[in-house]
Amino acid sequence: DAKTTQPTSMDCAEGRAANLPCNHSTISGNEYVYWYRQIHSQGPQYIIHGLKNNETNEMASLIITEDRKSSTLILPHATLRDTAVYYCIVTGGGTSYGKLTFGQGTILTVHP
Amino acid sequence: DAGITQSPRHKVTETGTPVTLRCHQTENHRYMYWYRQDPGHGLRLIHYSYGVKDTDKGEVSDGYSVSRSKTEDFLLTLESATSSQTSVYFCAITPGPGTGGGGYGYTFGSGTRLTVV
C-alpha cells in the first residue's frame, strides 16, 4: 500500500471549516483513499473514502487532486467534538484488501 | 459501535497465562480484524479473517493465534502472555470489496485494554 504523509497537528476554530491535507504521491491506480478518526481512546471511526472523484457524506467531504497524489478532508463546520486524531490511509483490493496501515495521523484540535 | 462488541473491556493478567479476547458481530460481515494500539506505534494489524475458518497473519502476529468457527465470532488468543503484549486491542469488521473493488469502511469495536503484569 502507498505511504501517506500528514501534518502532525492542526488547529481550527469552532464553526469554521477544517481542511486536513494528505500526501500519497506513490498511490497506484487501484488504490483508494480512506479517512478515519479516533477520538480519545475510542475505536477509530470511518469517515469517508474515494478513488478519484470528490466524495461527500454527512460527516465530511473528500477532495482528491486530479493526479491523485494528494487529498484533503474537509469538515465543513468543525465542532469541539471533532477534536481527534485523523488518519489518511491508502489501500487497494485483492490480497491487500482491508489491511489498513495506520500512520501517526493528524491531531486536530478545535478551539472554542 | 452498534453491531460489534469486544469482551472483556479490561483485563489484568499475569505473565505466562493464556488469555482469549472475543470479538462478536451481528452484521454478518465477512471480514474481521484484530489490531493492537501502542503509544508511538499507532494501530498495527495482528491477524485477520476473510471467512469462517479462513484466517491470515498481519504485521505483528508473533505470540498470537486466532480462530473463527462462525461468522459472528473472532477470537484472539495470547498463548502465554508477556508484558510486551500489554496494549489496547481493537477488533474491526467490514463487509468486503464492493462491486467497484473499493470496499466499505471498517467498523471498530470499543477496544479491550489488556495489562500483563
XYZ file of C-alpha atoms in Angstrom:
229
model
C 0.000 0.000 0.000
C 1.125 3.527 -0.708
C 2.641 5.574 2.096
C 0.868 8.703 3.288
C 2.194 11.902 4.814
C 0.094 14.102 7.088
C 0.890 17.119 9.269
C 1.406 16.166 12.882
C -1.122 18.633 14.232
C -3.590 21.316 13.194
C -5.861 23.797 14.928
C -9.273 25.020 13.886
C -11.797 27.455 15.340
C -15.203 26.089 16.178
C -17.684 26.691 13.387
C -15.005 27.092 10.750
C -14.068 24.561 8.108
C -11.238 22.210 8.957
C -9.119 21.215 5.965
C -6.824 18.265 6.615
C -4.271 17.519 3.891
C -2.719 14.193 2.998
C 0.054 13.362 0.581
C 0.093 9.995 -1.172
C 2.375 10.530 -4.118
C 3.022 6.798 -4.692
C -0.635 5.821 -4.903
C -1.393 3.295 -7.616
C -4.369 3.172 -9.926
C -6.481 0.710 -7.956
C -5.846 2.151 -4.511
C -8.470 4.054 -2.572
C -8.022 6.869 -0.098
C -9.724 6.303 3.251
C -10.104 8.653 6.196
C -10.684 7.576 9.763
C -10.601 9.442 13.027
C -10.013 8.384 16.603
C -11.456 10.348 19.463
C -9.516 9.949 22.673
C -9.233 6.227 23.420
C -12.219 5.076 21.405
C -12.015 2.787 18.397
C -11.301 4.511 15.083
C -14.346 5.763 13.215
C -14.728 5.565 9.445
C -15.331 8.964 7.832
C -15.167 8.684 4.056
C -13.285 7.122 1.168
C -12.769 7.727 -2.538
C -10.899 6.655 -5.654
C -10.598 9.701 -7.895
C -13.832 11.626 -7.723
C -14.636 14.013 -4.936
C -16.930 12.499 -2.338
C -19.286 13.941 0.239
C -21.298 12.402 3.017
C -22.997 13.612 6.170
C -19.702 13.866 8.019
C -17.231 15.338 5.554
C -16.053 15.960 2.023
C -13.055 14.377 0.352
C -11.236 16.252 -2.378
C -8.731 14.219 -4.403
C -6.413 16.017 -6.815
C -6.565 15.098 -10.474
C -3.200 13.315 -10.337
C -4.386 11.536 -7.150
C -1.142 12.324 -5.357
C -2.835 14.223 -2.571
C -6.204 14.702 -0.967
C -7.957 16.942 1.544
C -10.549 16.009 4.097
C -12.935 18.854 4.799
C -15.076 19.108 7.923
C -17.351 21.967 6.879
C -18.326 23.295 10.312
C -15.969 21.940 12.938
C -17.239 21.441 16.471
C -15.402 20.700 19.701
C -16.443 17.060 19.284
C -14.370 16.881 16.098
C -11.176 17.127 18.144
C -9.464 13.831 17.330
C -6.609 12.132 15.514
C -7.369 11.897 11.791
C -5.814 9.130 9.721
C -5.415 9.158 5.961
C -4.925 5.629 4.614
C -4.363 4.333 1.121
C -5.248 0.747 0.412
C -6.187 -1.403 -2.507
C -8.117 -4.549 -3.189
C -7.031 -8.061 -3.927
C -4.781 -9.711 -1.363
C -4.229 -6.444 0.464
C -7.949 -5.762 0.801
C -8.898 -4.322 4.115
C -5.458 -4.482 5.676
C -5.209 -0.893 6.745
C -1.850 0.592 7.628
C -2.273 3.383 10.150
C 0.361 6.085 10.364
C 0.603 8.668 13.120
C -2.215 10.802 11.725
C -3.017 14.467 12.300
C -4.095 15.663 15.713
C -6.889 18.145 15.052
C -7.752 20.453 17.926
C -10.920 22.502 17.589
C -10.913 25.618 19.765
C -13.971 27.490 21.085
C -20.306 0.754 17.908
C -23.573 -0.928 17.159
C -23.108 -4.391 15.704
C -19.692 -5.151 17.168
C -18.827 -5.999 20.741
C -15.491 -6.759 22.344
C -15.072 -8.616 25.598
C -13.722 -8.164 28.113
C -13.300 -4.375 28.097
C -10.483 -4.514 30.619
C -8.293 -7.358 31.797
C -5.254 -7.700 34.001
C -3.394 -10.975 33.744
C -0.115 -12.451 34.857
C 2.847 -13.198 32.658
C 2.716 -16.709 31.246
C -1.032 -17.173 31.456
C -3.230 -17.748 28.394
C -5.700 -15.023 27.504
C -8.547 -15.000 24.995
C -10.222 -11.874 23.725
C -13.538 -12.090 21.944
C -14.969 -10.047 19.120
C -18.644 -10.563 18.373
C -20.541 -9.032 15.454
C -24.182 -9.004 14.471
C -23.645 -7.526 10.986
C -22.888 -10.786 9.177
C -19.755 -9.185 7.726
C -17.255 -11.465 6.047
C -14.036 -9.740 7.138
C -12.842 -9.375 10.712
C -9.563 -7.987 12.033
C -7.577 -7.697 15.229
C -5.372 -4.631 15.772
C -3.278 -3.519 18.695
C -2.543 0.074 19.549
C 0.504 1.222 21.465
C 1.947 4.695 22.076
C 4.334 5.608 19.305
C 3.209 2.779 17.027
C -0.332 3.599 16.083
C -2.607 0.701 15.156
C -0.958 -2.458 13.886
C -2.666 -5.464 12.351
C -2.265 -8.731 14.266
C -4.469 -11.211 12.388
C -7.453 -11.069 10.133
C -10.155 -13.357 8.800
C -11.821 -13.342 5.400
C -14.378 -16.009 6.218
C -15.225 -18.806 8.605
C -12.078 -20.827 9.274
C -10.120 -18.547 6.881
C -7.509 -16.512 8.703
C -4.134 -14.979 7.963
C -1.328 -13.192 9.724
C -0.857 -9.483 9.928
C 2.118 -7.301 10.698
C 2.628 -8.309 14.358
C 1.280 -11.869 14.665
C 4.048 -13.470 16.779
C 2.678 -14.682 20.103
C -0.939 -14.556 18.943
C -3.348 -17.029 17.423
C -6.901 -16.615 16.193
C -9.927 -18.698 15.470
C -13.162 -18.126 13.641
C -15.564 -21.051 13.826
C -18.634 -18.996 12.964
C -19.266 -15.760 11.153
C -20.090 -13.700 14.202
C -17.135 -14.537 16.460
C -13.413 -13.887 16.033
C -11.224 -14.922 18.949
C -7.717 -13.671 19.661
C -5.587 -15.827 21.962
C -2.350 -14.974 23.662
C -0.985 -18.445 24.380
C 1.412 -17.239 27.074
C 1.021 -13.561 27.818
C 4.096 -11.348 28.072
C 4.493 -7.781 29.281
C 5.142 -6.669 25.699
C 1.566 -7.649 24.898
C 0.193 -5.024 27.252
C -1.826 -2.937 24.850
C -5.241 -1.839 23.710
C -6.749 -4.340 21.297
C -9.315 -3.351 18.700
C -11.474 -5.580 16.591
C -12.838 -4.358 13.273
C -15.305 -5.647 10.698
C -16.131 -4.850 7.096
C -18.396 -6.477 4.526
C -15.772 -6.899 1.837
C -14.914 -5.327 -1.519
C -17.740 -3.510 -3.170
C -18.590 -4.017 -6.797
C -16.016 -1.393 -7.677
C -13.346 -3.006 -5.510
C -13.101 -0.108 -3.102
C -14.991 -1.741 -0.330
C -16.548 -0.140 2.660
C -15.305 1.448 5.813
C -14.392 -0.603 8.823
C -16.455 -0.550 11.962
C -14.256 -0.774 15.031
C -15.137 -2.083 18.443
C -14.600 -0.117 21.630
C -11.397 -1.934 22.454
C -10.012 -4.212 25.158
C -7.373 -2.788 27.447
C -5.066 -5.647 28.423
C -2.403 -5.336 31.091
C 0.115 -8.133 31.590
C 1.903 -7.931 34.932
